[in-house]
Structure formats: C-alpha cells, structure tokens
Coordinates of C-alpha atoms in Angstrom, one line a residue:
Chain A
X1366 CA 37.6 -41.2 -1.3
X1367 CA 37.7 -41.6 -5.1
X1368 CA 36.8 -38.3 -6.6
X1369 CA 33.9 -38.6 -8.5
X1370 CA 31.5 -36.3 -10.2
X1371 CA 29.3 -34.0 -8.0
X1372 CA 25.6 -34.0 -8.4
X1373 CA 23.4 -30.9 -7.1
X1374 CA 20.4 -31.6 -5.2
X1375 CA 17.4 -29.9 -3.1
X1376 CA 16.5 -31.5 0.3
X1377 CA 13.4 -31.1 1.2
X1378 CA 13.3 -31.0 5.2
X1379 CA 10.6 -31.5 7.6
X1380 CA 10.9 -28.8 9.4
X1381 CA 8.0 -28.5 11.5
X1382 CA 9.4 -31.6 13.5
X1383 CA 12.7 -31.5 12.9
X1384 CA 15.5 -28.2 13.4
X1385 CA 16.8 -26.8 9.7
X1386 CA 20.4 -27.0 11.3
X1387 CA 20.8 -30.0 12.7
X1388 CA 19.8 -31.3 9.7
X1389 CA 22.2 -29.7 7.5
X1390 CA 24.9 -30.4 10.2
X1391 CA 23.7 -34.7 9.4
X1392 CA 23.5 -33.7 5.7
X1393 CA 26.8 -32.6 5.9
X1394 CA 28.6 -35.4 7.6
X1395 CA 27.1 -37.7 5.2
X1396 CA 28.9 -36.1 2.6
X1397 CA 26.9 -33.3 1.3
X1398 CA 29.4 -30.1 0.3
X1399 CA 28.5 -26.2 -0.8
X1400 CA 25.2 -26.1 1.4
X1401 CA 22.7 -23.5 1.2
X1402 CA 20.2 -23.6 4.3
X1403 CA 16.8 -21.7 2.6
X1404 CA 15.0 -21.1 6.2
X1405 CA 11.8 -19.9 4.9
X1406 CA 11.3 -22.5 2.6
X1407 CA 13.2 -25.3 4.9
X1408 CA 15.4 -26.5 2.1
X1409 CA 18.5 -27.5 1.9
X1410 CA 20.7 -27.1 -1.2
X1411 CA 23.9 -28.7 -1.9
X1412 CA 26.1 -31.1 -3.8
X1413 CA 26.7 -34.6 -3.1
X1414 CA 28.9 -37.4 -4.8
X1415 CA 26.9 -40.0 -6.4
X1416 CA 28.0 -43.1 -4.1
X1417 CA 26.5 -40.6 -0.7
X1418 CA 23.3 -40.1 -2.6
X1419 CA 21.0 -42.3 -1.2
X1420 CA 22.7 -41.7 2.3
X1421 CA 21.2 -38.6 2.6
X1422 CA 18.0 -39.9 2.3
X1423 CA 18.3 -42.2 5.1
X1424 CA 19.1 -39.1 7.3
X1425 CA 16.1 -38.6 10.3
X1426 CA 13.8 -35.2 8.7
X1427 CA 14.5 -35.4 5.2
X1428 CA 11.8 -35.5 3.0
X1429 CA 13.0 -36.1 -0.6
X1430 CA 16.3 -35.6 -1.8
X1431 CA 16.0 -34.3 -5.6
X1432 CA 18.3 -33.3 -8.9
X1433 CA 18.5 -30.0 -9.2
X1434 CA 17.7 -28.4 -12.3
X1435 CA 19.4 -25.9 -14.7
X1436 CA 17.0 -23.0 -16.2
X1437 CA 16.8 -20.8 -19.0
X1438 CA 14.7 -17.8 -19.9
X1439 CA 11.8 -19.0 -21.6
Chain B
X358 CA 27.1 8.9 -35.6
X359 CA 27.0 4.9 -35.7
X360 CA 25.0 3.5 -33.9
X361 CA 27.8 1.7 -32.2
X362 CA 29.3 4.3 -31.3
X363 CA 26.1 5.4 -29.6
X364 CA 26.3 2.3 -27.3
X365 CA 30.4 2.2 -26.3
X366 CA 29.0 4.3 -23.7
X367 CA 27.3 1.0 -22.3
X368 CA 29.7 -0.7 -20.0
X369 CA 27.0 -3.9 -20.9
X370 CA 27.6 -3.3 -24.6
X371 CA 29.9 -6.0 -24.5
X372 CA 27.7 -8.8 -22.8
X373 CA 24.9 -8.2 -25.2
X374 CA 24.1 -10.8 -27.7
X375 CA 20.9 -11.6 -29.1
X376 CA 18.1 -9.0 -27.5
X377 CA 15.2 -10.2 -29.4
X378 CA 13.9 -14.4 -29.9
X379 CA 10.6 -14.5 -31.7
X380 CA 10.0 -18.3 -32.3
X381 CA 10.5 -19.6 -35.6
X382 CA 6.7 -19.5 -36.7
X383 CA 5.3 -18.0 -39.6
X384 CA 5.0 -14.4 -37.7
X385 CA 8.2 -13.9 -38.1
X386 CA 8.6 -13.7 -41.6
X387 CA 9.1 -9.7 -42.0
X388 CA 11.8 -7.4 -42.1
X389 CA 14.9 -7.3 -39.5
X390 CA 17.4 -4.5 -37.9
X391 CA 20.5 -6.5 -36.9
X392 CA 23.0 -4.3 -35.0
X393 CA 26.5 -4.8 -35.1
X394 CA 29.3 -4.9 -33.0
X395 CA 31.1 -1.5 -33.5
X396 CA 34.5 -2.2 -35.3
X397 CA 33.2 -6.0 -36.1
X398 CA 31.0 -4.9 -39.0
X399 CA 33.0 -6.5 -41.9
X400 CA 32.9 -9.3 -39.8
X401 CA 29.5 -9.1 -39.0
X402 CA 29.0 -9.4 -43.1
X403 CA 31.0 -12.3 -43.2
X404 CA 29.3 -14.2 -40.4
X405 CA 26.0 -13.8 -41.8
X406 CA 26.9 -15.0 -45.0
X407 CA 28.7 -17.8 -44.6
X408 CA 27.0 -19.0 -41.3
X409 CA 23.7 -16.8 -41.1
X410 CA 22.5 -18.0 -44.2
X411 CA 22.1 -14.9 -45.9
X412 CA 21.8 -15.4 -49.8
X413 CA 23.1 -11.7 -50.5
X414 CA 23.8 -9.0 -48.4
X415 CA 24.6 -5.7 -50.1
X416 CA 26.3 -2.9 -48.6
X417 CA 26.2 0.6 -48.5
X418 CA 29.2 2.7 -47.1
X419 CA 26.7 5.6 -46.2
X420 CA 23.2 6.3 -45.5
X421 CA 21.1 8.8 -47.5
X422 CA 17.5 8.8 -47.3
X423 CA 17.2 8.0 -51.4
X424 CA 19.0 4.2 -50.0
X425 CA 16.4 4.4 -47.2
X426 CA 13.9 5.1 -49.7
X427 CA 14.8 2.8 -52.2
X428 CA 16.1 0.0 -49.9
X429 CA 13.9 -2.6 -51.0
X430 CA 14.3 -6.2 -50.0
X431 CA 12.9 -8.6 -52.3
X432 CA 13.8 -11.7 -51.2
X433 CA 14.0 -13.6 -47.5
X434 CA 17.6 -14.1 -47.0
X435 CA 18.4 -10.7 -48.6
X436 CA 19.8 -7.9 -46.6
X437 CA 21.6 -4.6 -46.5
X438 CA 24.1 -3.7 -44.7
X439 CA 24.7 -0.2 -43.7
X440 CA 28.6 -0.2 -42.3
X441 CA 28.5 3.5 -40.3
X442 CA 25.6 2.7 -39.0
X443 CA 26.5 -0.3 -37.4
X444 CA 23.4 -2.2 -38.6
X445 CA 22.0 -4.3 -41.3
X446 CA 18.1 -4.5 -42.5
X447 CA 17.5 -7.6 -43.7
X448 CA 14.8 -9.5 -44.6
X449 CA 14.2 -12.8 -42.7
X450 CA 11.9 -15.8 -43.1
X451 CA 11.1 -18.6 -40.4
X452 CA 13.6 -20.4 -41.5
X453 CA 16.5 -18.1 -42.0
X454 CA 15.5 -16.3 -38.3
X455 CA 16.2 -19.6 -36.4
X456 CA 19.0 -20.2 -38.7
X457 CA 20.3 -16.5 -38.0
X458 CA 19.1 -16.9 -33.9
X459 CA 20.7 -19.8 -33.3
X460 CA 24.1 -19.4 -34.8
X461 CA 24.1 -15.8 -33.6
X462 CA 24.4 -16.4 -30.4
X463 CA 27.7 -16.2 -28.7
X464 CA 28.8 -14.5 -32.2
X465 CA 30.5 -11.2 -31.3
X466 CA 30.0 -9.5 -33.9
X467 CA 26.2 -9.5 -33.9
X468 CA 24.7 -7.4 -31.2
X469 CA 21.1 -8.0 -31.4
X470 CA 18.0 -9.0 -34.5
X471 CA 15.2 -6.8 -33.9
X472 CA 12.1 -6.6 -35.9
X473 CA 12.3 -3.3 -37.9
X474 CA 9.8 -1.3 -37.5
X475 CA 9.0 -1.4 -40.9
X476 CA 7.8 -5.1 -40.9
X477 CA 4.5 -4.9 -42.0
X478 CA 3.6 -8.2 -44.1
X479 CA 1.6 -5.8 -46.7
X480 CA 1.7 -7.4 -50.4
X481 CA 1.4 -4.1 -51.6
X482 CA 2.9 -0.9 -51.4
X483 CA -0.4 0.4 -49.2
X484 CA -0.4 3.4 -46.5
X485 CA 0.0 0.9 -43.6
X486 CA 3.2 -0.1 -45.6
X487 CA 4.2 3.4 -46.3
X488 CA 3.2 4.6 -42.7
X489 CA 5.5 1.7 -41.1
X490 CA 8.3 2.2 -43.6
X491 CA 8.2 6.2 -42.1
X492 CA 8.4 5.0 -38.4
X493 CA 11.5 2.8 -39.9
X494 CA 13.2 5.8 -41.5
X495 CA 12.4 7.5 -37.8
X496 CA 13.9 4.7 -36.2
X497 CA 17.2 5.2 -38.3
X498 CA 17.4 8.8 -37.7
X499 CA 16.7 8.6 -33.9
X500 CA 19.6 6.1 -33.6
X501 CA 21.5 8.6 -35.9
X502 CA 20.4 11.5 -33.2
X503 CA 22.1 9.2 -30.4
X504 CA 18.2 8.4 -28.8
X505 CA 17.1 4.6 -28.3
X506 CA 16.0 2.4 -31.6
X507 CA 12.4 2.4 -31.1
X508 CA 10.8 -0.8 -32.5
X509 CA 7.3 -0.2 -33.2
X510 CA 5.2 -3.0 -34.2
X511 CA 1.6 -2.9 -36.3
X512 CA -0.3 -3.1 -33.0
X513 CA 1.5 -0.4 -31.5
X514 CA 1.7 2.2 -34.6
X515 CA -0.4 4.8 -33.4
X516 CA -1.8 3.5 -30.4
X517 CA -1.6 4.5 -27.1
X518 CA -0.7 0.5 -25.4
X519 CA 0.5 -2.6 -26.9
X520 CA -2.0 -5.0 -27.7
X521 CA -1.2 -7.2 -24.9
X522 CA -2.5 -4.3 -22.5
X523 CA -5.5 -4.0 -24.4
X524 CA -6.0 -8.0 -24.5
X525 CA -6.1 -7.8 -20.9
X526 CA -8.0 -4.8 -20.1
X527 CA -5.1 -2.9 -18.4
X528 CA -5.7 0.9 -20.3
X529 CA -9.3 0.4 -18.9
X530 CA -8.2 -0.4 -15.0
X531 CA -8.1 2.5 -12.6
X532 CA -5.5 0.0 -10.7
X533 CA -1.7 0.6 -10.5
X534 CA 0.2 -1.9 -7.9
X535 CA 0.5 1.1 -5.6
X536 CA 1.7 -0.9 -2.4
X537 CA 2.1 -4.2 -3.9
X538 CA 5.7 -5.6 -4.1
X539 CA 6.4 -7.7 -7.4
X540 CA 9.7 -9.3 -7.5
X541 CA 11.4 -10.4 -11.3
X542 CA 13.7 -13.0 -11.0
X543 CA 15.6 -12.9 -14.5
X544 CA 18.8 -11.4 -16.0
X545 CA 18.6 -8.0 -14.1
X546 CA 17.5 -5.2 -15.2
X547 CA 18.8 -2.1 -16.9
X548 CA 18.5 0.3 -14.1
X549 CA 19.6 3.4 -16.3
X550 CA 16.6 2.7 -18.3
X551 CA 14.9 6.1 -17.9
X552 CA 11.3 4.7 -17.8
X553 CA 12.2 2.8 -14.4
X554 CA 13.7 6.7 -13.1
X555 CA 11.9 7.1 -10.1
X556 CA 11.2 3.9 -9.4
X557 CA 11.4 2.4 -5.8
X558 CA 13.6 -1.1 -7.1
X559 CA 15.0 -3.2 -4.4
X560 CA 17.8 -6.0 -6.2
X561 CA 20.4 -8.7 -5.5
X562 CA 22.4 -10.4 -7.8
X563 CA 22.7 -14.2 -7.2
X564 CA 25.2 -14.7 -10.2
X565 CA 29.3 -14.7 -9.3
X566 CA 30.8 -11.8 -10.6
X567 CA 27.4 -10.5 -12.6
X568 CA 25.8 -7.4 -11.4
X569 CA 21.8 -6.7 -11.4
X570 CA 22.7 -4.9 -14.5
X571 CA 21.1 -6.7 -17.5
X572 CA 23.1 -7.3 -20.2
X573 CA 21.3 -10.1 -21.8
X574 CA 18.0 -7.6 -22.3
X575 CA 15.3 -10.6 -21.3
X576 CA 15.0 -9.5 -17.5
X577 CA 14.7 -5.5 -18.4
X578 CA 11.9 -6.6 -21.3
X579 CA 10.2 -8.8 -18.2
X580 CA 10.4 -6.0 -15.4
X581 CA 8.9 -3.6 -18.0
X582 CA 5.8 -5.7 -18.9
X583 CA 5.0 -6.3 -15.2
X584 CA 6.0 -2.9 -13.8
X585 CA 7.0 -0.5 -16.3
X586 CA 5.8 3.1 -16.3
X587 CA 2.1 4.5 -17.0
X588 CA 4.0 7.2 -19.7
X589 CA 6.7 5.5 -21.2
X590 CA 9.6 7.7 -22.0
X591 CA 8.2 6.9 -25.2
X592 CA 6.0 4.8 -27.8
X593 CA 2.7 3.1 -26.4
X594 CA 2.0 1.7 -22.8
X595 CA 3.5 -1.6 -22.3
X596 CA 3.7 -1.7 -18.2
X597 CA 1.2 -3.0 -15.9
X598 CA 1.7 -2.7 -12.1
X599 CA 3.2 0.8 -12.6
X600 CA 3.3 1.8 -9.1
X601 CA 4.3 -1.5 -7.5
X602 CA 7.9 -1.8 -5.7
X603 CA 10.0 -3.5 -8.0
X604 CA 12.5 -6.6 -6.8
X605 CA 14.9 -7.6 -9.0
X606 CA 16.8 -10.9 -8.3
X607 CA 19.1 -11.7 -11.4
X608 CA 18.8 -15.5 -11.0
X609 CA 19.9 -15.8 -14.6
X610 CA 23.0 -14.9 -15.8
X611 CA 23.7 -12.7 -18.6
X612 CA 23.7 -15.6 -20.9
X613 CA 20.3 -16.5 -20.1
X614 CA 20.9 -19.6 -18.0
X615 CA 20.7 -20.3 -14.1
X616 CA 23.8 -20.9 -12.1
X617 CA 24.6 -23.0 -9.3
X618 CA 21.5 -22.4 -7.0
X619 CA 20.8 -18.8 -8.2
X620 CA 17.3 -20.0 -9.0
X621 CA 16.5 -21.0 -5.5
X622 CA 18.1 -18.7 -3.9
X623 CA 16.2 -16.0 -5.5
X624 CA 13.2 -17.1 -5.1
X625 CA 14.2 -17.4 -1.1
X626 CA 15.2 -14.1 -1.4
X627 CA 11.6 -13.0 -2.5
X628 CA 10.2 -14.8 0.0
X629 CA 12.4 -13.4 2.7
X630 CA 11.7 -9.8 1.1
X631 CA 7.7 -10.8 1.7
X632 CA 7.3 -10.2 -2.1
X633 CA 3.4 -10.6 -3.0
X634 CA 3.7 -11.8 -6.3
X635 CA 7.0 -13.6 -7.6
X636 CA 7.4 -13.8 -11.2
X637 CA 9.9 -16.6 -12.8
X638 CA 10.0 -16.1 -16.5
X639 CA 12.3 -19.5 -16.6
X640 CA 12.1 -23.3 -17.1
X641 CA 14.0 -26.2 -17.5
X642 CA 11.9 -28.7 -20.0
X643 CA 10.2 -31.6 -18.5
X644 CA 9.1 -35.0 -20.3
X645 CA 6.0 -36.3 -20.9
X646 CA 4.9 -38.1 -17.5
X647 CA 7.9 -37.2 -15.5
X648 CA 7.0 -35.6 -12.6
X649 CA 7.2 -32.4 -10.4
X650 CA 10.5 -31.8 -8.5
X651 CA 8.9 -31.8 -4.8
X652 CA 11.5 -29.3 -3.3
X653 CA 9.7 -26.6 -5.8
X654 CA 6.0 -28.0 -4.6
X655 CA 7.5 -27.2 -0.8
X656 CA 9.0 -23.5 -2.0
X657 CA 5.1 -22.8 -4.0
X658 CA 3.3 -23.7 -1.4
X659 CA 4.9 -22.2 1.5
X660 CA 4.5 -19.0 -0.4
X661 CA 0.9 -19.2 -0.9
X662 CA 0.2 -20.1 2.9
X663 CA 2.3 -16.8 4.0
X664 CA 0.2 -14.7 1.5
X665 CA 2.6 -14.5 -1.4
X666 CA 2.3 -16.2 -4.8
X667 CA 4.8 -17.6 -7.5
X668 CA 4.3 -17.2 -11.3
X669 CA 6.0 -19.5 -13.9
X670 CA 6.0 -19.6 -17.5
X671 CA 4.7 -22.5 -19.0
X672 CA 7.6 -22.9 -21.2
X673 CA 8.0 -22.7 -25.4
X674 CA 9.7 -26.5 -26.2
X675 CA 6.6 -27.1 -28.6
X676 CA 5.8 -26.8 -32.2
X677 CA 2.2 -26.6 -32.2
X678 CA 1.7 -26.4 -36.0
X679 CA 3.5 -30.0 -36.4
X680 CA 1.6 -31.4 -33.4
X681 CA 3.9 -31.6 -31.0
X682 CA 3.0 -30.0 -27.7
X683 CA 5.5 -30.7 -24.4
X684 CA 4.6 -30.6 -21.1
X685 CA 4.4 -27.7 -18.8
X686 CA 8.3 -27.2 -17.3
X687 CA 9.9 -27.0 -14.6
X688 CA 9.6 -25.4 -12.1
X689 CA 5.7 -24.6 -13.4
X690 CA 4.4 -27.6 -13.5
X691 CA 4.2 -27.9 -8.9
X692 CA 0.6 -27.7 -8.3
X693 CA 1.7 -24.5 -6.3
X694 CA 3.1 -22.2 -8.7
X695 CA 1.1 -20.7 -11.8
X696 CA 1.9 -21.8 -15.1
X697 CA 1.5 -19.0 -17.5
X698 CA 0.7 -20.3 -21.1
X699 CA 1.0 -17.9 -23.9
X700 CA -1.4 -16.0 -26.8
X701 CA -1.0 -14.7 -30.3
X702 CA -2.3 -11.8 -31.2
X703 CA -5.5 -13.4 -32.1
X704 CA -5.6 -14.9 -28.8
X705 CA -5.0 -18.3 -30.9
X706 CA -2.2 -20.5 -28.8
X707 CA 1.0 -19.5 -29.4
X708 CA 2.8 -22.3 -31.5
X709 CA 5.6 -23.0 -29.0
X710 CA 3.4 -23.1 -25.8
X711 CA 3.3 -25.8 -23.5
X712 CA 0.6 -27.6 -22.5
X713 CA -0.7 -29.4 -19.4
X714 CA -0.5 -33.0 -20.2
X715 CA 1.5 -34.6 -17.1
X716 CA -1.1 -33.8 -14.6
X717 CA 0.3 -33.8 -10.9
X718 CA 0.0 -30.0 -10.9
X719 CA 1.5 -29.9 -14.6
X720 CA -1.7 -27.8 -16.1
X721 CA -1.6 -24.6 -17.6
X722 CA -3.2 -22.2 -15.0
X723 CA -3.7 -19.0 -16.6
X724 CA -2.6 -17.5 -20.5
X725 CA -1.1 -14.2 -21.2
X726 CA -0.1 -12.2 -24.5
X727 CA 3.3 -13.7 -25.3
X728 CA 3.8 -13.0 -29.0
X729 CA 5.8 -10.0 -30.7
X730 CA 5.3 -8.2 -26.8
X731 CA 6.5 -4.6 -27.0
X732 CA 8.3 -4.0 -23.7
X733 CA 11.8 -2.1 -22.2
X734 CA 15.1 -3.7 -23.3
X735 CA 18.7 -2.2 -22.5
X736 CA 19.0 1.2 -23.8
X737 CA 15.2 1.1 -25.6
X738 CA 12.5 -0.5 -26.4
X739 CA 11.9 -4.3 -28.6
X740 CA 9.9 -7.1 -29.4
X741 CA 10.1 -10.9 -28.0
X742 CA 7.7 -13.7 -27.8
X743 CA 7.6 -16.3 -25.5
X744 CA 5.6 -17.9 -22.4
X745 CA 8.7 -15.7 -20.7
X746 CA 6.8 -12.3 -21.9
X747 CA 3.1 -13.9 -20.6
X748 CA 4.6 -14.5 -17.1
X749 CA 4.9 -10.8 -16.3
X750 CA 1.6 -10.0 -18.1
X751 CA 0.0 -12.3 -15.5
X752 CA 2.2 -11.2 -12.5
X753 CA 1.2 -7.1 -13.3
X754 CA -2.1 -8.4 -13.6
X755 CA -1.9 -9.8 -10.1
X756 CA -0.6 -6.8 -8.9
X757 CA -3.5 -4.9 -10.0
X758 CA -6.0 -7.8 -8.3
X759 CA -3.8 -7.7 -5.1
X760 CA -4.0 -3.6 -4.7
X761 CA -7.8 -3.5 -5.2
X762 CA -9.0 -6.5 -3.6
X763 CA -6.1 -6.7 -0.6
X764 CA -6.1 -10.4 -1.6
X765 CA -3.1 -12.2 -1.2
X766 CA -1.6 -15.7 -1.7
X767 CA -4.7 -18.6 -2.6
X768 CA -7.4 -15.9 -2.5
X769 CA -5.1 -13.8 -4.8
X770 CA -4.7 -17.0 -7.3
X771 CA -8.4 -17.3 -7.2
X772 CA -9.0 -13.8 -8.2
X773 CA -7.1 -13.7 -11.1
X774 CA -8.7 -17.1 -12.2
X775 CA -11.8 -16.7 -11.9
X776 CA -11.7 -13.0 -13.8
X777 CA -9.5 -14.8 -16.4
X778 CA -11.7 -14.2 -19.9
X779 CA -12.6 -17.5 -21.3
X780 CA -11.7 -18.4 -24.4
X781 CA -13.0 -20.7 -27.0
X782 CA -9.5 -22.8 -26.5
X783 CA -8.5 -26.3 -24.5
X784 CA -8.0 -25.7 -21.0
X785 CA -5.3 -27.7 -21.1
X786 CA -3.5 -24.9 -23.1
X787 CA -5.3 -22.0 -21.8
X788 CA -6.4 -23.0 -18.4
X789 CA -9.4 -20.3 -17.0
X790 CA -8.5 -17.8 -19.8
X791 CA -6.2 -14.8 -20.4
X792 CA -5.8 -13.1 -17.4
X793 CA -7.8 -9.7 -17.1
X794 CA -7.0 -6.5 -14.8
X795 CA -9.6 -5.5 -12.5

C-alpha cells in the first residue's frame, strides 16, 4: 500500500452492545495501527492512513471515529 | 554563590525553560528576575539584546547591596544584569514580556522570567515600594544563602494566603480533602519540593522517556494550587485540598505539549485509579462553531456516572481588551467536563479567558482566580496566570465540597455550582460564579 501520512484518531465504541476487543480486533484489520484499548471509557485510540478512514466507521459498534487533538498547558 | 550554581544540583535544571507566563496584558508591566543558564550568562546578555528586545542592559560583575540599593530601572526594556548571580532584573512592559516570552522559549540560556518581588507599580518612592523592594533584596540574598527564590507578590506581602484563597473562602473553610483523591494531569511534579514531603502522591508518566519529574514547572505550580500544604515551607497559603491523595499523571511533556495519546491515557489512568475529581489544566483551541470532539463527551460522562468528575480550563486564546473572545477549548467545551474560566484580581475577566460562545456544552461552567497565582514551582515558589492556574483552584475547591458533603460525580458538579458566588459578570464568561469552599 502507498505509504501515506498517518492520522490519529479516538473511536468511540458502543460498548454496552458490542465487546471493546472484538472491535479493536475489526479496527485493526481495517487498517488501524498503534491501538490503545481505554476499557473504562470504551475508547479506542489509534492511527489510521487517510484512504482507511472512513472504513473504520463502517465497522459494526463504532460510534464516531474523531481527529485527535494535540494539547498544551493553558 | 550563583544562583546557578545553586541549581546544577537539579538533574531538571537542564529541561527548564520559561517557569513563569503571565499574559501580555497591562498587569504585567513591572519589574522581572530572569535567571540564567549557569556558564550561558554572556550569552544570556546577548540574547536579550539582540532578540529579547532589551534597549540596554547594564552589568555588574558583583553584587553589593549599594547596586541593590541603587539599582533603579527607569525605563521598560531596561535591565541589569548581575553575571555571578546568574540573573538579570529587568524591567518589562506588555510588550517587551511577550516579546521576551516568546522568543525565550527553547533559548538555553534563559532559565526562567519571574516577576521580582519588587514589582510594585507605585509612581512613587512610598513604603509599599520600599517594603517590596526589601522582600526583593531578601529574595537575592536567600538565593545567595542557596534557599529557593521566593517571589512574593503585592497580595501576598504580609499575608497569611494568596488572594486567590481568600477570593474563594479557602482560609475560612474547616475542610481539607482528607480522603478525597485529586488527580493533576500536567507536566509532573517536582516531588523533592519539600512542601509536598509527607504527602501520599500516587504518579505515572505517559510521556516516552520523561519521568513524573517536572521540569517544565506548570504541573508542580498546578498540583500546589489544588493540593499544596496548609503551612507552606514558606511565604502565604496557596494550597487547597491539603490533605487530599495526590495523582499525578504527566500527560504533558516537559515542553508543555501532549504527546501521542498521553492526554487520554491519563485521564483513563484516573479513571481506572477511581480519582474523584480529575483536573486537566490543558487545551487545544477550538473555532467559533466547531464542535465538541464526542470521544471526550463519552470519557466526561462516563466519569460523572461512576462518581468522579473532570475539570478543564477554559483556555487563554483571547484578547479581551481588543474584543476578541474565542471559544471554550478542547477538551472543555463536552457538556461533561467543567470549563474553568479565569479572574483578575478584581474578580474582573481575565483578558485572555475564553468564553462560552459555541454552545453544545462549549459554556464556561465555573471561574477561578487565574491571574499573577502564587503557587509551588521547581525548587520554590512563582507566579503564573492563566485559565491553567483557575482549573486547580476549582478542582481543590471540589475537594473540599466532596470531603464535607460525600458528594461525588453530578451531585458533586452541582455543589460547587450552586455555592459558586455570583458575580456581577456574563455568564457566558463566568458561568454560576467563582467557585467558593465550603
């Protein structure tokens, strides 16, 4: 696959219906890289090249797919 | 001995770069103690000439107290430097501090720009100038001695607790956190601080290769406001919750910035560490109408159904006194997590806080004292301002609420709301008030 740049996002998971894992596992195989499974909060970080982006979001439990931020003290 | 050589003991000395940020508004014209890198000073002199903007800095190869007595500094832009002592006094206008803040940062040379303690914007020479110009000479001599520069501001000369602490009613709270657990999640701490001796502190480090050490100073000036001690080492009071068990998850590296998913991660952490009140002096700016990133909504709000509660500063990307106010950042601005505005002194607005004009959640919530705030930094004590020193004001605060009312998560929010003072402000910038102890 052409290497393109890597975007990080938050996954949002509905995790009440669906298990944290197995999700990750689908996130995964759809191209997401460098995960971070948050089990309390039932997010899902990682980073993703552009062109899989909106393949994550078709995957069955997954709320919003989202940028993720960079933050400074304030 | 130079101050310098006071601090090679430090193995942070190194990482240090600018301790102090007090926004470029017209408080911070006044007088400046600018420490230098030990062996950089002729540097140092170079650097704030030619890219600090200093008009003329004299120097001085020794200190006597007839220099210290004499040393006056008529003009902003002017300065002294005082080459074995490692540190300049200068004196700084608006416009020359966010010249001098700016370029400063990164520059080796330059350790830190603290507001000497003999700031006071007297016209004349008066006592109050005369009594802040002794505390200065103090200062100097202290360092000398090998103790901790002590920056005392007006407020604090003489009292017993900063004026933030009397702004929200702390001195006159029986209250102290006892059994309360208030996590930080900021640059570390500086756990050889001797007012945090003692302390029970719990801490991770989510930033490769950084320990919880603090060698930016933000975090230990954060941690101090919230929890610091009842009897500072010493100066005033500036610690809330001082029997709460401190958490510490450096989430911010010791350039001030989040890395990878240290943010989240941290706050997980918290979560996972059942912390009661989470406080996240950090944002990333947000534009007018864009809205709230939802994965932040799901982390808020999943703490306030298990009973614990998140705290967010508001954010400083606006310049009040030319009318432009900025939304509430990120992650603040989730319905779910408390946006902390800040206060002046004279509980006016302070001119970089953000305000809550995106709706969806974006309002301020709650304001706190958040200019010139006296509080622990590495190796001392020093001033900041910022909606960053309002956060822990408001998660100490909660602290307090949460020990004598055993409320937690939506009932604790409430609390502190609805004891929040009023005040004769737009709730859009203040939201219920500044926050009050119980």
């Amino acid at each position: 696959m052409e290497k393109r740049a890597l975007q990080s996002v938050l996954v949002t998971v509905d995790d009440q219906h669906h298990d944290l894992d197995l999700v990750a596992r689908a996130l995964e195989k759809a191209g997401l890289v460098d995960t971070d499974v948050l089990r309390f909060s039932g997010i899902i970080g990682g980073s993703v090249n552009e062109a899989q982006l909106a393949g994550l979001r078709e995957i069955p439990g997954v709320e919003n797919v989202e940028a993720q931020p960079v933050f400074h003290a304030s | 001995m130079p101050v310098g050589k006071k601090s090679s003991t430090n193995p942070q000395k190194d990482k240090i770069s600018v301790t102090i940020v007090v926004p470029p508004t017209e408080v911070a014209h006044g007088d400046y103690l600018i420490t230098l890198a030990e062996g950089g000073e002729t540097e140092a002199a170079a650097f704030l000439e030619e890219k600090g903007g200093m008009s003329s800095m004299s120097s001085t190869e020794e200190l006597s107290a007839d220099q210290l007595g004499m040393e006056v500094l008529p003009r902003p832009g002017s300065g002294t430097l005082f080459f074995r002592l490692g540190v300049a006094v200068a004196k700084l206008d608006a416009n020359h501090l966010a010249r001098l803040q700016d370029v400063a940062q990164g520059e080796k040379s330059i350790l830190a720009i603290e507001r000497a303690p003999i700031f006071f914007a007297a016209s004349s020479w008066d006592q109050a100038f005369l009594q802040g110009y002794e505390a200065g000479v103090k200062g100097l001599i202290q360092s000398l001695a090998g103790l901790s520069v002590q920056s005392t501001a007006i407020d604090e000369a003489g009292g017993t607790a900063t004026w933030g602490l009397n702004a929200t009613r702390v001195e006159a709270s029986r209250a102290t956190g006892r059994g309360v657990r208030v996590a930080i999640l900021d640059t570390g701490l500086d756990l050889l601080h001797p007012d945090f001796a003692g302390r029970s502190i719990q801490s991770r480090s989510f930033i490769v290769d950084e320990p919880v050490q603090d060698g930016h100073g933000h975090g230990t000036h954060c941690a101090g406001t919230a929890c610091g001690p009842r009897k500072p080492r010493q100066g005033p009071r500036y610690g809330i919750a001082h029997e709460a068990e401190i958490f510490i998850g450096k989430v911010l590296s010791n350039s001030g910035g989040s890395r990878g998913r240290s943010v989240e991660l941290g706050m997980e952490w918290a979560l996972a560490n059942r912390c009661d009140i989470i406080s996240m002096s950090l944002g990333s700016p947000v534009l007018p109408n864009q809205g709230p990133i939802q994965a932040y909504e799901r982390i808020g709000s999943r703490a306030l159904s298990a009973g614990m509660m998140f705290v967010a500063a508001a954010g400083n990307d606006s310049v009040r006194r030319r009318g432009l106010i900025n939304p509430v950042g990120s992650p603040a601005n989730v319905p779910s997590i408390l946006a902390v505005g800040a206060l002046d002194q004279q509980l006016a607005v302070a001119d970089f806080s953000n305000g809550g004009i995106n709706g969806n959640g974006g309002d301020v919530d709650i304001a706190g004292p958040g200019v010139g705030v006296y509080s622990s930094i590495p190796g001392g004590y020093g001033l900041k301002s910022g909606t960053s020193m309002a956060t822990p004001h408001i998660a100490g605060l909660a602290a307090l609420h949460a020990e004598i009312t055993g409320h937690r998560g939506r009932a604790l929010w409430e609390a502190l709301t609805e004891s929040a003072k009023a005040l004769p402000l737009a709730p859009r910038d203040v939201g219920s008030g500044i926050g009050q102890a119980p």
